[in-house]
Short mmCIF file of C-alpha atoms in Angstrom, two decimals:
data_model
loop_
_atom_site.label_atom_id
_atom_site.label_comp_id
_atom_site.label_asym_id
_atom_site.label_seq_id
_atom_site.Cartn_x
_atom_site.Cartn_y
_atom_site.Cartn_z
CA MET A 16 5.58 -58.15 -1.91
CA ALA A 17 2.29 -57.91 0.16
CA GLY A 18 0.72 -55.92 -2.82
CA LEU A 19 1.54 -58.40 -5.33
CA ASN A 20 0.14 -61.26 -3.07
CA GLU A 21 -3.04 -59.44 -2.51
CA LEU A 22 -3.54 -58.87 -6.36
CA LEU A 23 -2.75 -62.57 -7.13
CA GLU A 24 -5.20 -63.69 -4.41
CA ARG A 25 -8.01 -61.26 -5.86
CA ASN A 26 -7.61 -62.94 -9.31
CA ARG A 27 -7.37 -66.41 -8.20
CA GLY A 28 -9.92 -68.44 -10.16
CA ASN A 29 -10.78 -65.44 -12.30
CA LEU A 30 -8.61 -66.06 -15.22
CA SER A 31 -10.73 -67.57 -17.88
CA GLY A 32 -12.04 -66.97 -21.40
CA GLY A 33 -8.62 -66.81 -23.01
CA LEU A 34 -5.06 -67.52 -23.36
CA LEU A 35 -3.81 -67.96 -19.76
CA SER A 36 -0.30 -66.72 -20.48
CA GLU A 37 -1.97 -63.43 -22.01
CA GLN A 38 -4.03 -62.83 -19.02
CA VAL A 39 -1.13 -63.57 -16.51
CA TYR A 40 1.04 -61.23 -18.71
CA ARG A 41 -1.47 -58.41 -18.62
CA LEU A 42 -2.12 -58.98 -14.81
CA LEU A 43 1.81 -58.58 -14.05
CA ARG A 44 2.31 -55.85 -16.55
CA SER A 45 -0.42 -53.76 -14.92
CA ALA A 46 1.14 -54.43 -11.59
CA ILE A 47 4.50 -53.26 -12.57
CA LEU A 48 3.07 -50.16 -14.45
CA SER A 49 0.84 -49.13 -11.64
CA GLY A 50 3.73 -49.63 -9.02
CA GLU A 51 2.02 -52.34 -7.11
CA MET A 52 5.36 -54.16 -8.24
CA VAL A 53 8.40 -52.25 -7.51
CA PRO A 54 11.94 -52.15 -9.12
CA ASP A 55 14.14 -55.01 -8.18
CA GLN A 56 11.30 -56.90 -6.73
CA ARG A 57 11.82 -60.71 -7.23
CA ILE A 58 9.28 -62.62 -9.57
CA VAL A 59 8.90 -66.17 -8.30
CA GLU A 60 6.93 -67.84 -11.08
CA SER A 61 6.02 -71.01 -8.95
CA ASP A 62 4.72 -68.75 -6.28
CA ILE A 63 2.51 -66.74 -8.71
CA ALA A 64 1.30 -69.87 -10.36
CA LYS A 65 0.11 -71.25 -6.93
CA ARG A 66 -1.67 -68.18 -5.91
CA LEU A 67 -3.40 -67.80 -9.15
CA GLY A 68 -4.34 -71.61 -8.92
CA ILE A 69 -2.80 -72.46 -12.35
CA SER A 70 0.27 -74.33 -13.75
CA GLN A 71 3.64 -72.72 -14.09
CA ALA A 72 3.73 -72.96 -17.71
CA PRO A 73 1.54 -69.79 -18.54
CA VAL A 74 3.37 -67.63 -15.86
CA ARG A 75 6.77 -68.72 -17.44
CA GLU A 76 5.40 -67.41 -20.90
CA ALA A 77 4.24 -64.12 -19.38
CA VAL A 78 7.55 -63.51 -17.74
CA LYS A 79 9.44 -64.01 -21.05
CA ARG A 80 7.16 -61.38 -22.77
CA LEU A 81 8.02 -59.01 -19.84
CA VAL A 82 11.65 -59.54 -20.04
CA TYR A 83 11.48 -58.83 -23.96
CA GLU A 84 9.66 -55.53 -23.06
CA SER A 85 12.53 -54.60 -20.42
CA LEU A 86 9.99 -54.53 -17.82
CA VAL A 87 11.65 -57.52 -16.16
CA THR A 88 15.24 -58.63 -16.17
CA HIS A 89 16.24 -62.34 -15.90
CA VAL A 90 19.52 -63.56 -14.82
CA PRO A 91 20.22 -67.36 -15.23
CA ARG A 92 20.32 -69.29 -11.94
CA LEU A 93 19.37 -66.12 -10.04
CA GLY A 94 15.76 -65.67 -11.39
CA SER A 95 13.61 -62.73 -12.53
CA ARG A 96 13.05 -59.30 -11.02
CA VAL A 97 11.26 -56.02 -11.96
CA ALA A 98 13.52 -54.07 -14.00
CA SER A 99 15.46 -51.10 -12.27
CA ILE A 100 17.48 -48.49 -14.00
CA SER A 101 20.49 -46.50 -13.09
CA VAL A 102 20.86 -42.75 -12.95
CA GLU A 103 23.39 -42.97 -15.89
CA GLU A 104 20.95 -45.18 -18.03
CA ALA A 105 18.21 -42.89 -17.35
CA GLU A 106 20.22 -39.98 -18.57
CA GLN A 107 21.35 -41.77 -21.82
CA ALA A 108 17.76 -42.77 -22.64
CA ARG A 109 16.47 -39.29 -22.10
CA GLU A 110 19.13 -37.85 -24.34
CA LEU A 111 18.42 -40.24 -27.15
CA ARG A 112 14.95 -39.79 -26.87
CA GLY A 113 15.12 -36.06 -26.89
CA ASN A 114 17.21 -36.32 -30.19
CA LEU A 115 14.78 -38.68 -31.69
CA GLU A 116 11.79 -36.67 -30.77
CA GLU A 117 13.09 -33.30 -31.93
CA PHE A 118 13.83 -34.75 -35.28
CA ALA A 119 10.29 -36.27 -35.58
CA ALA A 120 8.52 -33.17 -34.26
CA ARG A 121 10.14 -31.10 -36.89
CA ALA A 122 9.40 -33.27 -39.72
CA ALA A 123 5.82 -33.70 -38.48
CA ALA A 124 5.32 -30.02 -38.32
CA GLU A 125 6.68 -29.41 -41.71
CA ARG A 126 4.84 -32.13 -43.25
CA ARG A 127 1.42 -31.99 -41.46
CA ALA A 128 0.16 -35.15 -43.00
CA GLU A 129 -3.56 -35.61 -43.61
CA GLY A 130 -5.48 -37.20 -40.85
CA PHE A 131 -2.61 -37.16 -38.16
CA VAL A 132 -4.13 -34.25 -36.23
CA ASP A 133 -7.37 -36.13 -35.46
CA ARG A 134 -5.43 -39.33 -34.50
CA LEU A 135 -3.32 -37.23 -32.02
CA LYS A 136 -6.44 -35.22 -30.54
CA ALA A 137 -7.99 -38.68 -29.80
CA VAL A 138 -4.95 -39.93 -27.85
CA VAL A 139 -4.96 -36.75 -25.88
CA ASP A 140 -8.66 -37.32 -25.13
CA ASP A 141 -7.74 -40.80 -24.07
CA MET A 142 -5.06 -39.27 -21.83
CA ARG A 143 -7.51 -36.93 -20.36
CA ARG A 144 -9.87 -39.69 -19.62
CA ALA A 145 -7.29 -41.91 -17.86
CA ALA A 146 -6.40 -38.87 -15.78
CA ARG A 147 -9.97 -38.36 -14.76
CA ASN A 148 -10.43 -41.99 -13.93
CA ASP A 149 -6.93 -42.14 -12.04
CA ASP A 150 -5.82 -44.93 -14.44
CA PRO A 151 -1.97 -44.68 -14.63
CA VAL A 152 -1.54 -47.81 -16.78
CA SER A 153 -3.86 -46.36 -19.37
CA PHE A 154 -2.37 -42.88 -19.13
CA ARG A 155 1.20 -44.17 -19.77
CA GLY A 156 -0.09 -46.20 -22.73
CA SER A 157 -1.75 -43.18 -24.26
CA ASP A 158 1.36 -41.09 -23.55
CA MET A 159 3.55 -43.57 -25.45
CA ALA A 160 0.83 -43.77 -28.29
CA PHE A 161 1.06 -40.05 -28.62
CA HIS A 162 4.80 -39.83 -29.32
CA ARG A 163 4.56 -42.97 -31.34
CA LEU A 164 2.11 -41.38 -33.73
CA VAL A 165 4.50 -38.17 -34.04
CA CYS A 166 7.22 -40.60 -35.31
CA ASP A 167 4.58 -41.88 -37.85
CA ALA A 168 3.61 -38.46 -38.87
CA SER A 169 7.15 -37.53 -39.62
CA GLY A 170 7.06 -39.35 -42.94
CA ASN A 171 10.54 -40.83 -42.28
CA TYR A 172 10.19 -44.74 -42.65
CA LEU A 173 13.03 -45.27 -40.02
CA LEU A 174 11.49 -43.28 -37.19
CA PRO A 175 8.69 -45.71 -36.36
CA ARG A 176 11.21 -48.47 -36.32
CA LEU A 177 13.59 -46.57 -34.04
CA TRP A 178 10.91 -45.95 -31.69
CA GLU A 179 9.81 -49.37 -31.76
CA VAL A 180 13.28 -50.55 -30.77
CA MET A 181 13.30 -47.80 -27.94
CA GLU A 182 9.86 -48.20 -26.65
CA PRO A 183 10.41 -51.08 -24.22
CA SER A 184 13.33 -49.23 -22.53
CA LEU A 185 11.34 -46.03 -22.38
CA TRP A 186 8.51 -48.09 -20.48
CA THR A 187 11.08 -49.16 -18.02
CA LEU A 188 12.59 -45.52 -17.71
CA ARG A 189 9.02 -44.14 -16.97
CA VAL A 190 7.93 -46.96 -14.61
CA VAL A 191 11.02 -47.11 -12.33
CA SER A 192 12.75 -43.86 -12.81
CA ASP A 193 10.81 -40.81 -13.58
CA PRO A 194 12.31 -38.42 -10.94
CA PHE A 195 12.06 -35.14 -12.79
CA TYR A 196 8.52 -34.90 -13.22
CA THR A 197 6.39 -33.94 -10.11
CA GLY A 198 3.29 -32.49 -11.76
CA SER A 199 -0.23 -33.67 -11.95
CA ARG A 200 -1.57 -35.91 -14.86
CA ASN A 201 -3.80 -33.05 -15.80
CA THR A 202 -0.80 -30.88 -16.24
CA LEU A 203 0.80 -33.42 -18.61
CA VAL A 204 -2.36 -33.56 -20.52
CA ALA A 205 -2.22 -29.93 -20.99
CA GLU A 206 1.36 -30.12 -22.08
CA HIS A 207 0.61 -32.66 -24.74
CA GLU A 208 -2.23 -30.33 -26.24
CA ARG A 209 0.52 -27.55 -26.35
CA LEU A 210 2.95 -29.98 -28.26
CA LEU A 211 0.02 -30.94 -30.60
CA ASN A 212 -0.81 -27.22 -31.28
CA LEU A 213 2.80 -26.52 -32.38
CA LEU A 214 2.47 -29.26 -34.86
CA VAL A 215 -0.77 -28.24 -36.07
CA GLU A 216 0.54 -24.65 -36.74
CA GLY A 217 3.56 -25.84 -38.47
CA ARG A 218 5.84 -24.22 -36.15
CA VAL A 219 9.00 -26.25 -37.10
CA GLU A 220 11.70 -24.96 -35.03
CA ASP A 221 9.24 -24.46 -31.80
CA ALA A 222 7.95 -27.91 -32.09
CA GLY A 223 11.49 -29.34 -32.47
CA ARG A 224 12.63 -27.59 -29.17
CA ALA A 225 9.49 -28.31 -27.25
CA PHE A 226 9.48 -31.95 -28.00
CA ARG A 227 13.04 -32.27 -27.00
CA ARG A 228 12.60 -30.43 -23.71
CA HIS A 229 9.52 -32.46 -23.02
CA ALA A 230 11.39 -35.85 -23.99
CA ILE A 231 14.26 -35.01 -21.66
CA GLY A 232 12.29 -33.29 -18.92
CA ALA A 233 12.32 -29.65 -18.52
CA ALA A 234 12.91 -29.74 -14.73
CA HIS A 235 15.94 -32.00 -15.50
CA LEU A 236 17.29 -29.51 -18.14
CA ALA A 237 16.85 -26.77 -15.48
CA GLU A 238 18.47 -28.77 -12.97
CA ARG A 239 21.53 -29.50 -15.25
CA ASP A 240 21.84 -25.57 -16.22
CA GLU A 241 22.06 -24.62 -12.63
#
């Protein structure tokens, strides 16, 4: 909790020039994604408001948005906490994401829609920049954007909608339970470049397999096959 308190104290009196609830939302969201707030940590709205020197209403609105994104859980009379995820839930989320991304990658590689390559390259550049700047929040955002764009590039009108439904849960999974990836962010950038090249080259079968393994986690697959 010390990390959160220090973060709030640093920002006391600095929230200005926009909607307070939006600024509090971004502050708390960043703290969750960066690991300054840990899974199952209590979120006391009155305490946050006091430390920021604002009323409780904008904090309440910010927490509601985080609950909607599945980054925070709320239980009536018990309050709000940073979301946690069980091993079984992580497994289910990875399997579902693997199926969806395999389908999306195969379709995108076959279709190779005009303009999608430049958009994906720009996102990979954003990932590389975030890795260089040691900015985990921007890095995760760009990572998600890459896979969202692949769904868009598939040409299947349902895939972007399915991804939109899944993405909040995927944020939770990546933030609080990512035990199978231990490499550097630079390695992950290179992995996304490899995935992009498979799409550019139109290697439908290879792209489908690679995206599925990436989504589930190659180390996780190896662990299951032992």
